[in-house]
Short mmCIF file of C-alpha atoms and ligand atoms in Angstrom, two decimals:
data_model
loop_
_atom_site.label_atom_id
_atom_site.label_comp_id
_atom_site.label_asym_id
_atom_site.label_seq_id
_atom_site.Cartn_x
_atom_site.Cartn_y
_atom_site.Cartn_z
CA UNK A 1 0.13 -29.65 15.07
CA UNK A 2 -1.71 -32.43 17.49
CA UNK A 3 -4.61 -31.86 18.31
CA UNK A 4 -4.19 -33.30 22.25
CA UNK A 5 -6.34 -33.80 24.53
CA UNK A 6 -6.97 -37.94 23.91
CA UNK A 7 -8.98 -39.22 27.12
CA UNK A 8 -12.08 -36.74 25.67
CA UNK A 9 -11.19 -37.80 22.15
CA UNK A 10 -9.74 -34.48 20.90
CA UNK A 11 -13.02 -32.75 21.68
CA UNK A 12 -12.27 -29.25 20.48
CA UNK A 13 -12.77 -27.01 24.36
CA UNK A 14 -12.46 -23.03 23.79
CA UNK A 15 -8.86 -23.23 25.00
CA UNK A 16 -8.40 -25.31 21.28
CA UNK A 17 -10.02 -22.70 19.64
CA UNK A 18 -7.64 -20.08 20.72
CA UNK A 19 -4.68 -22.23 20.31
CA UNK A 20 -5.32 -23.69 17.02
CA UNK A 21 -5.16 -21.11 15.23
CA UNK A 22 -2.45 -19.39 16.85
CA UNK A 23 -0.04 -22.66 16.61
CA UNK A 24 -1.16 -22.46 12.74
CA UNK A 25 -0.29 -19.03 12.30
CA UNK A 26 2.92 -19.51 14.41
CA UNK A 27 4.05 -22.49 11.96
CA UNK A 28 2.92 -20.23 8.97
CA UNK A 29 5.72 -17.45 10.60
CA UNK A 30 8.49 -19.48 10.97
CA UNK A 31 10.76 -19.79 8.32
CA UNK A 32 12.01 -23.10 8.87
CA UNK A 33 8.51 -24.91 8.65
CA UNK A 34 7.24 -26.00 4.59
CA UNK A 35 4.11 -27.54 5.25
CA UNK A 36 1.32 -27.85 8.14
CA UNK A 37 0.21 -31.11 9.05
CA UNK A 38 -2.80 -31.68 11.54
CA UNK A 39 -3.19 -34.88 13.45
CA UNK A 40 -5.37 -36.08 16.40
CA UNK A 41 -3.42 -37.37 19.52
CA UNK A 42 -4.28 -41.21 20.74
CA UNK A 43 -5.04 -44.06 18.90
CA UNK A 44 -8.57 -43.61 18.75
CA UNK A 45 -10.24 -40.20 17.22
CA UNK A 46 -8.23 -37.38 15.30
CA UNK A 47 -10.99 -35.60 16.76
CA UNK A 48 -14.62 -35.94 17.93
CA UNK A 49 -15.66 -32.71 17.82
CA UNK A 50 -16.98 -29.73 19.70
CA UNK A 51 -16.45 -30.54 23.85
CA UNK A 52 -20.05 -31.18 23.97
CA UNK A 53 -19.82 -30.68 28.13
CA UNK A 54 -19.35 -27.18 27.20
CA UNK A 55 -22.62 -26.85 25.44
CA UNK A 56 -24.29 -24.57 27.81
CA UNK A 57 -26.92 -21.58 27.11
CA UNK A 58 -25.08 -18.73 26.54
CA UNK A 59 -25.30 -16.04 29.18
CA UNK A 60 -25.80 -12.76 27.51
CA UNK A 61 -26.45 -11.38 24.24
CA UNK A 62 -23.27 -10.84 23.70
CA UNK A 63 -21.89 -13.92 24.68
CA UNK A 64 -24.68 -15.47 21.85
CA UNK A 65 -23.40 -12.84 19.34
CA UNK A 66 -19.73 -13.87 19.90
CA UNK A 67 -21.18 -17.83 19.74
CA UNK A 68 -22.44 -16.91 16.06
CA UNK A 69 -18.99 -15.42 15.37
CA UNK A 70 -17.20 -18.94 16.21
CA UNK A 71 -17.48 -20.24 12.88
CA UNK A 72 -14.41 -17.58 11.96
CA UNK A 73 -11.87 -19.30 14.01
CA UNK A 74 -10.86 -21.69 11.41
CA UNK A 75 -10.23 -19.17 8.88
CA UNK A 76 -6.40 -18.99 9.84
CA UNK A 77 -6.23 -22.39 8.79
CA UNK A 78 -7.50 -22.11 5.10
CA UNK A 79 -5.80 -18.78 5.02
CA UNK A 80 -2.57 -19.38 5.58
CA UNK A 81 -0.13 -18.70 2.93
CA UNK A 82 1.60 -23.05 3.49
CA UNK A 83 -0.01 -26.08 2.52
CA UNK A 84 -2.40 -27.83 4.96
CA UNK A 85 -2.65 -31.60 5.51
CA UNK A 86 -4.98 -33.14 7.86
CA UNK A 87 -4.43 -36.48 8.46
CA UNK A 88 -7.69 -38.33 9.84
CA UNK A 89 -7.55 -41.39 11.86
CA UNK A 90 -10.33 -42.83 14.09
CA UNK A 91 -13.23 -40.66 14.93
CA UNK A 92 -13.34 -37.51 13.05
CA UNK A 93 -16.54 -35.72 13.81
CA UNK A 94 -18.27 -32.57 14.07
CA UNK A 95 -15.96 -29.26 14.48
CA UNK A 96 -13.41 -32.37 13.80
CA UNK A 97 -14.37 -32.87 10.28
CA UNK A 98 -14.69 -29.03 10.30
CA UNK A 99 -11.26 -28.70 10.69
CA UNK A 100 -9.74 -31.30 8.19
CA UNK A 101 -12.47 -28.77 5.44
CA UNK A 102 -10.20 -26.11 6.70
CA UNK A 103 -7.02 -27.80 5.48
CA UNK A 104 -5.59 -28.29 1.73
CA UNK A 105 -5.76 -31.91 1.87
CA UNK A 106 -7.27 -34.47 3.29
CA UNK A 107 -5.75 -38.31 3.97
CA UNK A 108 -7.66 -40.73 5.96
CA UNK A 109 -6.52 -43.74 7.37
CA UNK A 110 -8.22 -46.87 6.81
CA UNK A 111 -9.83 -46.59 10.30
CA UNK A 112 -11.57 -43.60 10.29
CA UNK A 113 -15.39 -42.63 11.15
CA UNK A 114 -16.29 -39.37 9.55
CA UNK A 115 -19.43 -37.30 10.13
CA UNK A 116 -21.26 -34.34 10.70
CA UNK A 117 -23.71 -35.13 13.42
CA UNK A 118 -24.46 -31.65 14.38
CA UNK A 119 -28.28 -31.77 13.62
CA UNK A 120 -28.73 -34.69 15.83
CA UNK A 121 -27.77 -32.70 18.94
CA UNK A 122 -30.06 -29.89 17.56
CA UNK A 123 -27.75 -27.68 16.42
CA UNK A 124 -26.09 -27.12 12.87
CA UNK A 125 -22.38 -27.54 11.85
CA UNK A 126 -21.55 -24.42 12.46
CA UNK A 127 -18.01 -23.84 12.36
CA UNK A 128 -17.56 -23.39 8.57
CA UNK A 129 -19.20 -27.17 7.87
CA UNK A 130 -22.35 -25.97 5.90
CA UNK A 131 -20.36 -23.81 3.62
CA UNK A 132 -17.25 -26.02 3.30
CA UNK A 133 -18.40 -29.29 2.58
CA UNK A 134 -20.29 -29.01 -0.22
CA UNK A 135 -17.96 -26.66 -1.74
CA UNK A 136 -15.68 -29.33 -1.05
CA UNK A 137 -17.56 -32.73 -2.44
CA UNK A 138 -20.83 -30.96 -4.06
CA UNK A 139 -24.20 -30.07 -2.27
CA UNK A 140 -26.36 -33.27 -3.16
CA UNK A 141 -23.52 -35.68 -1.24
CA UNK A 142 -22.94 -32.79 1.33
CA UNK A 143 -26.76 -31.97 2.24
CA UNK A 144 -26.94 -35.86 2.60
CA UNK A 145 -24.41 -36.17 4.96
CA UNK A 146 -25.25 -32.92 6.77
CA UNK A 147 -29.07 -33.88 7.05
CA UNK A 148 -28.67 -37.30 7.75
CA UNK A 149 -25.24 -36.76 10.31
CA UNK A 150 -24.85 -40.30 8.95
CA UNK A 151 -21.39 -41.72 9.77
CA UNK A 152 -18.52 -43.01 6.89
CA UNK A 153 -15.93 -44.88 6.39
CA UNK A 154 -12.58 -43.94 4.86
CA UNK A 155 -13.65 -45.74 1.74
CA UNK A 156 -16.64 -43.96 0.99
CA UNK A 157 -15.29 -40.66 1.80
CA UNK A 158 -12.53 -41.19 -0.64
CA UNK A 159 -15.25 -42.26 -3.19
CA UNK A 160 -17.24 -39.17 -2.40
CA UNK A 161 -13.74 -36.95 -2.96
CA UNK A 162 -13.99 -36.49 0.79
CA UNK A 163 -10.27 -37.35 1.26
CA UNK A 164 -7.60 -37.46 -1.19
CA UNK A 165 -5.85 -40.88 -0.11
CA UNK A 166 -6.93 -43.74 2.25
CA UNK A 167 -3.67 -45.89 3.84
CA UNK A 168 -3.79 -48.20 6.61
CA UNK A 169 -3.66 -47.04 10.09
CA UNK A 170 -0.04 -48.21 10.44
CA UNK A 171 1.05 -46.45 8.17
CA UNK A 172 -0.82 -42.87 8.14
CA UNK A 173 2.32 -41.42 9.77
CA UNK A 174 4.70 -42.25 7.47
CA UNK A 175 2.23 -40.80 4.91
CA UNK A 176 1.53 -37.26 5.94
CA UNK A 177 5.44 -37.14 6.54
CA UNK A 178 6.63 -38.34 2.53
CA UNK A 179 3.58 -35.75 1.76
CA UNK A 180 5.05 -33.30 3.74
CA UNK A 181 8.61 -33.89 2.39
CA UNK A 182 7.13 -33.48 -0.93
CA UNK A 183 5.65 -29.99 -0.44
CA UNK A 184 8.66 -29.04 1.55
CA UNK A 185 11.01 -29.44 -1.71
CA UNK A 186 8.42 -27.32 -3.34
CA UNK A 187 8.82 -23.77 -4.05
CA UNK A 188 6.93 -21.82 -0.86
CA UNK A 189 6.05 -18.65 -3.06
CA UNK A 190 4.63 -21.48 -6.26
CA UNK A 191 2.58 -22.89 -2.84
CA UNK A 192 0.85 -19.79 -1.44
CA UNK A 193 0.16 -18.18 -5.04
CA UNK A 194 -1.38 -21.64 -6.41
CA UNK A 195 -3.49 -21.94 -3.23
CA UNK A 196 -4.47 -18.38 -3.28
CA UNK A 197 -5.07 -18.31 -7.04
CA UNK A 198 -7.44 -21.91 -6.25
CA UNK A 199 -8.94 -20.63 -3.09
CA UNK A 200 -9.85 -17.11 -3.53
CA UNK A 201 -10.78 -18.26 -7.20
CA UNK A 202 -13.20 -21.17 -6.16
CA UNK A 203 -15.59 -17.45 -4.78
CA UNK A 204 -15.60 -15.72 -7.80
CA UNK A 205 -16.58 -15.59 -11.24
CA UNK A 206 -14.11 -17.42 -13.74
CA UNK A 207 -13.11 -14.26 -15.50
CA UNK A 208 -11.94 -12.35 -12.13
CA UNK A 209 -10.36 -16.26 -11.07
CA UNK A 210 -8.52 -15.55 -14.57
CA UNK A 211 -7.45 -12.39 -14.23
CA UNK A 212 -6.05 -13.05 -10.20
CA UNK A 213 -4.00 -15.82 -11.64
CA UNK A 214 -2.59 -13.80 -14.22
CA UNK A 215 -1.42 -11.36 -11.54
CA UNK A 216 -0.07 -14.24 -9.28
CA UNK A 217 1.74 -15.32 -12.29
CA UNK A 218 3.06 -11.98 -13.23
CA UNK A 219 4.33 -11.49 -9.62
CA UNK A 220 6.10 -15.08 -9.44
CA UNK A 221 7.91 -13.85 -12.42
CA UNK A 222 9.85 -11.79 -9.99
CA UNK A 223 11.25 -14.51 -7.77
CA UNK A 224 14.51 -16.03 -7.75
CA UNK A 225 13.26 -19.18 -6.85
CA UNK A 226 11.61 -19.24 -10.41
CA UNK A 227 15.08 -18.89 -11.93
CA UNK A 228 16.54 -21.36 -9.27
CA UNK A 229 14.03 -23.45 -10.69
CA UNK A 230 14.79 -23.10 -14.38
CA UNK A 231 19.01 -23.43 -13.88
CA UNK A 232 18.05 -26.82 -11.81
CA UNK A 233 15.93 -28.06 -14.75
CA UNK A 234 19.04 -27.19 -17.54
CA UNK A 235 21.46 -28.47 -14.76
CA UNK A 236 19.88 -31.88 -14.25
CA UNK A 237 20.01 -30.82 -10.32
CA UNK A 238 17.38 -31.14 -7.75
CA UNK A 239 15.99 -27.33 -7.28
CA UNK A 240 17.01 -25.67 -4.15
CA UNK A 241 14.20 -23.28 -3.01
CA UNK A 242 14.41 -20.36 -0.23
CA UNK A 243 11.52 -18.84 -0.60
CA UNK A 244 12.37 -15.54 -2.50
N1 CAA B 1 -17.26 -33.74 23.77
C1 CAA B 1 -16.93 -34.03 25.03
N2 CAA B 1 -16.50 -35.23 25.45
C2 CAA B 1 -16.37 -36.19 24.50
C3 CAA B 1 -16.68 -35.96 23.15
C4 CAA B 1 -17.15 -34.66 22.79
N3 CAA B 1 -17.43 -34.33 21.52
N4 CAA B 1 -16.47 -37.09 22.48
C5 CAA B 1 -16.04 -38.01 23.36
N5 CAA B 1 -16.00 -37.47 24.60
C6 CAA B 1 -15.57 -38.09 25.85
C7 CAA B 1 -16.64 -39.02 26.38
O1 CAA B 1 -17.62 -38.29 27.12
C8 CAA B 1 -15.82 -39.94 27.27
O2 CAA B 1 -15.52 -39.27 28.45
P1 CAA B 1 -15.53 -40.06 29.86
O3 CAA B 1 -14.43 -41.10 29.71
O4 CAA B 1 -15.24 -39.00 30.86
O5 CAA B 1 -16.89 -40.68 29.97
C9 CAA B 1 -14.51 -40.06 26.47
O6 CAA B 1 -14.47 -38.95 25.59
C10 CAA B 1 -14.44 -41.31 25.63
O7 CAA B 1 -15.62 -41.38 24.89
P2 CAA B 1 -16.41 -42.76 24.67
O8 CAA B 1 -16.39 -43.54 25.96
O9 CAA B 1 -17.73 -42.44 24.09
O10 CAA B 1 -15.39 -43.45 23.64
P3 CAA B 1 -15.63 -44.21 22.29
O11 CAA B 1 -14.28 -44.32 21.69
O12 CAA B 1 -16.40 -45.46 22.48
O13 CAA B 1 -16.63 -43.28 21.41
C11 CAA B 1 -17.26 -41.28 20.19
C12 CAA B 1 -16.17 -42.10 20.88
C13 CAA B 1 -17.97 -42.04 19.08
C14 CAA B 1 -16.48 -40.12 19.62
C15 CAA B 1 -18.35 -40.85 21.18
O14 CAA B 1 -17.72 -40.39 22.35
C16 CAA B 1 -19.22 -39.74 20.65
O15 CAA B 1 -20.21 -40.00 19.97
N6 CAA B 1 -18.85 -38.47 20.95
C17 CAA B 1 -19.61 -37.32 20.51
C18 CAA B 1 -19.33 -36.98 19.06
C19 CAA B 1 -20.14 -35.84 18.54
O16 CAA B 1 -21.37 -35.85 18.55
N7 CAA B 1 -19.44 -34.78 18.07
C20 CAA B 1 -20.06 -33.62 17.50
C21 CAA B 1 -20.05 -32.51 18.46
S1 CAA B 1 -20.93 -31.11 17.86
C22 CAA B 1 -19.80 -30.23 16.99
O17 CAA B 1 -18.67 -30.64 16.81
C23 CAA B 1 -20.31 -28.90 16.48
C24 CAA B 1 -19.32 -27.86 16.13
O18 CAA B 1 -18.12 -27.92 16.20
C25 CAA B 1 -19.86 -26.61 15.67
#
C-alpha cells in the first residue's frame, strides 16, 4: 500500500484516513495477498505527517468529538489478522511515524528522519502515538522523544528498538519484498494466531496472555496446514500452506 500523495510529502489529508484503512482491510480480504507492506511514494518522505493545511478549528461539537475519535482509524492496521511491514524512508513524521507503530514491523532505510513533533505545533500525537510508542520502545526513550519532538536518524532508532533493520536507501525495496516473500511462505493461520496471541497479550496480565495462547494453540491444532507442515518436515519438502 503507497502512501501517495509525494509533492505534500505523504501528508496524511482525511481522504488518507478513509482510504488507509479500507485498502488495509481490502488486502487483509483477499486471498491471494500474504503480507501488507506500507511505503511512502517519492524519494523524499514515507510520510510527513498529518496535512497540517487542514488544521483548522473544528466547527461544532460534534465535529471536535469526532476529532477526539481520530486516533481509532489506525486500528485496522494493527488489527488485521496478516503481517504488517512499514518500510520508512526519508521523512517519517507525526501521524507518519503513527502509522509505521500501527504495523508489525518496522525497517528503515538508511535515510530516514523520524519524529514525533506534535507538541511543537501545540498539539499531542494523537493518533495512537502516546500509547504506541512507548509500548513499543519503553516510556523513558518514548516520553523523550514525545516531549522533546526531537528528530532521529535510522541509526538511533534501530538502537532505541525503534525499527527492526536499517538498509541503505537503494536497497529498502528489495528488502520489504525478501521480507515479504518470507512471511508469504509462512503459514497465514501460525501468522494471525502468533500476532493475536503477542498483541492482545502485550494488554493483559501474563496469566490471561497464557491462557489465550493456549487456546490459539489448541485451535491451530485443527488446521491442515499444521499437518502440511509436519509431512513437509518428514518429507524434506518445502511446506505448501493454504491457509486452512
Ligand atoms: N502537511 C501539509 N503539507 C506538508 C506537510 C504536512 N505535514 N509536510 C510537507 N508539506 C508540504 C510543504 O508545505 C510543501 O508544500 P509546497 O511545495 O506547496 O510549499 C511540500 O510539502 C514540500 O515540503 P518542504 O518544501 O518543506 O520539503 P522538505 O523536503 O524540505 O521538508 C519536511 C519536508 C521536513 C517534512 C517539512 O515539510 C516539514 O517539517 N513538514 C511538517 C512535518 C510535521 O510537522 N508533521 C507533523 C504533523 S502533526 C501530526 O502528524 C499529528 C497527527 O497525525 C495526529
Amino acid at each position: 500500500v503507497t502512501l501517495d500523495r509525494p509533492t505534500v510529502r505523504n501528508a496524511i489529508n482525511a481522504a488518507m484516513r478513509e482510504d488507509l484503512p479500507r485498502a488495509i482491510r481490502a488486502a487483509d480480504a483477499n486471498p491471494d495477498v500474504r503480507a501488507i507492506v506500507i511505503r511512502g511514494a517519492g524519494p523524499k518522505a514515507f510520510c510527513a505527517g498529518a496535512d497540517i493545511r487542514e488544521f483548522t478549528p473544528p466547527s461544532s461539537l460534534t465535529a471536535s468529538r469526532q476529532a477526539k475519535q481520530s486516533n481509532r482509524w489506525l486500528d485496522a492496521l494493527a488489527l488485521v489478522g496478516k503481517p504488517t511491514i512499514a518500510a520508512i524512508h526519508g521523512y517519517c513524521l507525526g501521524g507518519g511515524l503513527e502509522i509505521a507503530l500501527a504495523c508489525d514491523i518496522r525497517i528503515a532505510a538508511d535515510d530516514a528522519i523520524i519524529a514525533l513533533p506534535e507538541v511543537t505545533l501545540g498539539i499531542i500525537p494523537g493518533a495512537g502515538g502516546t500509547q504506541r510508542l512507548p509500548r513499543a520502545i519503553g516510556l523513558g526513550p518514548a516520553l523523550r522523544l514525545m516531549l522533546t519532538g526531537e528528530r532521529i536518524d535510522a541509526q538511533e532508532a534501530y538502537r532505541i528498538g525503534l525499527v527492526s533493520k536499517v538498509v541503505k536507501a537503494a536497497d529498502l525495496d528489495l528488502t520489504w519484498g525478501k521480507l515479504g516473500e518470507q512471511l508469504s511462505e509462512a503459514a497465514p493461520r501460525a501468522l494471525a494466531y502468533t500476532k493475536e496471541a503477542a498483541r492482545r497479550g502485550a494488554e493483559m496480565s501474563l496469566e490471561d496472555g497464557l491462557r489465550l495462547e493456549a487456546d490459539l494453540s489448541t485451535l491451530i491444532q485443527g488446521t491442515r496446514d499444521r499437518i502440511e507442515g509436519a509431512s513437509a518436515f518428514r518429507e524434506r519438502r518445502k511446506p505448501v500452506y493454504l491457509g486452512d
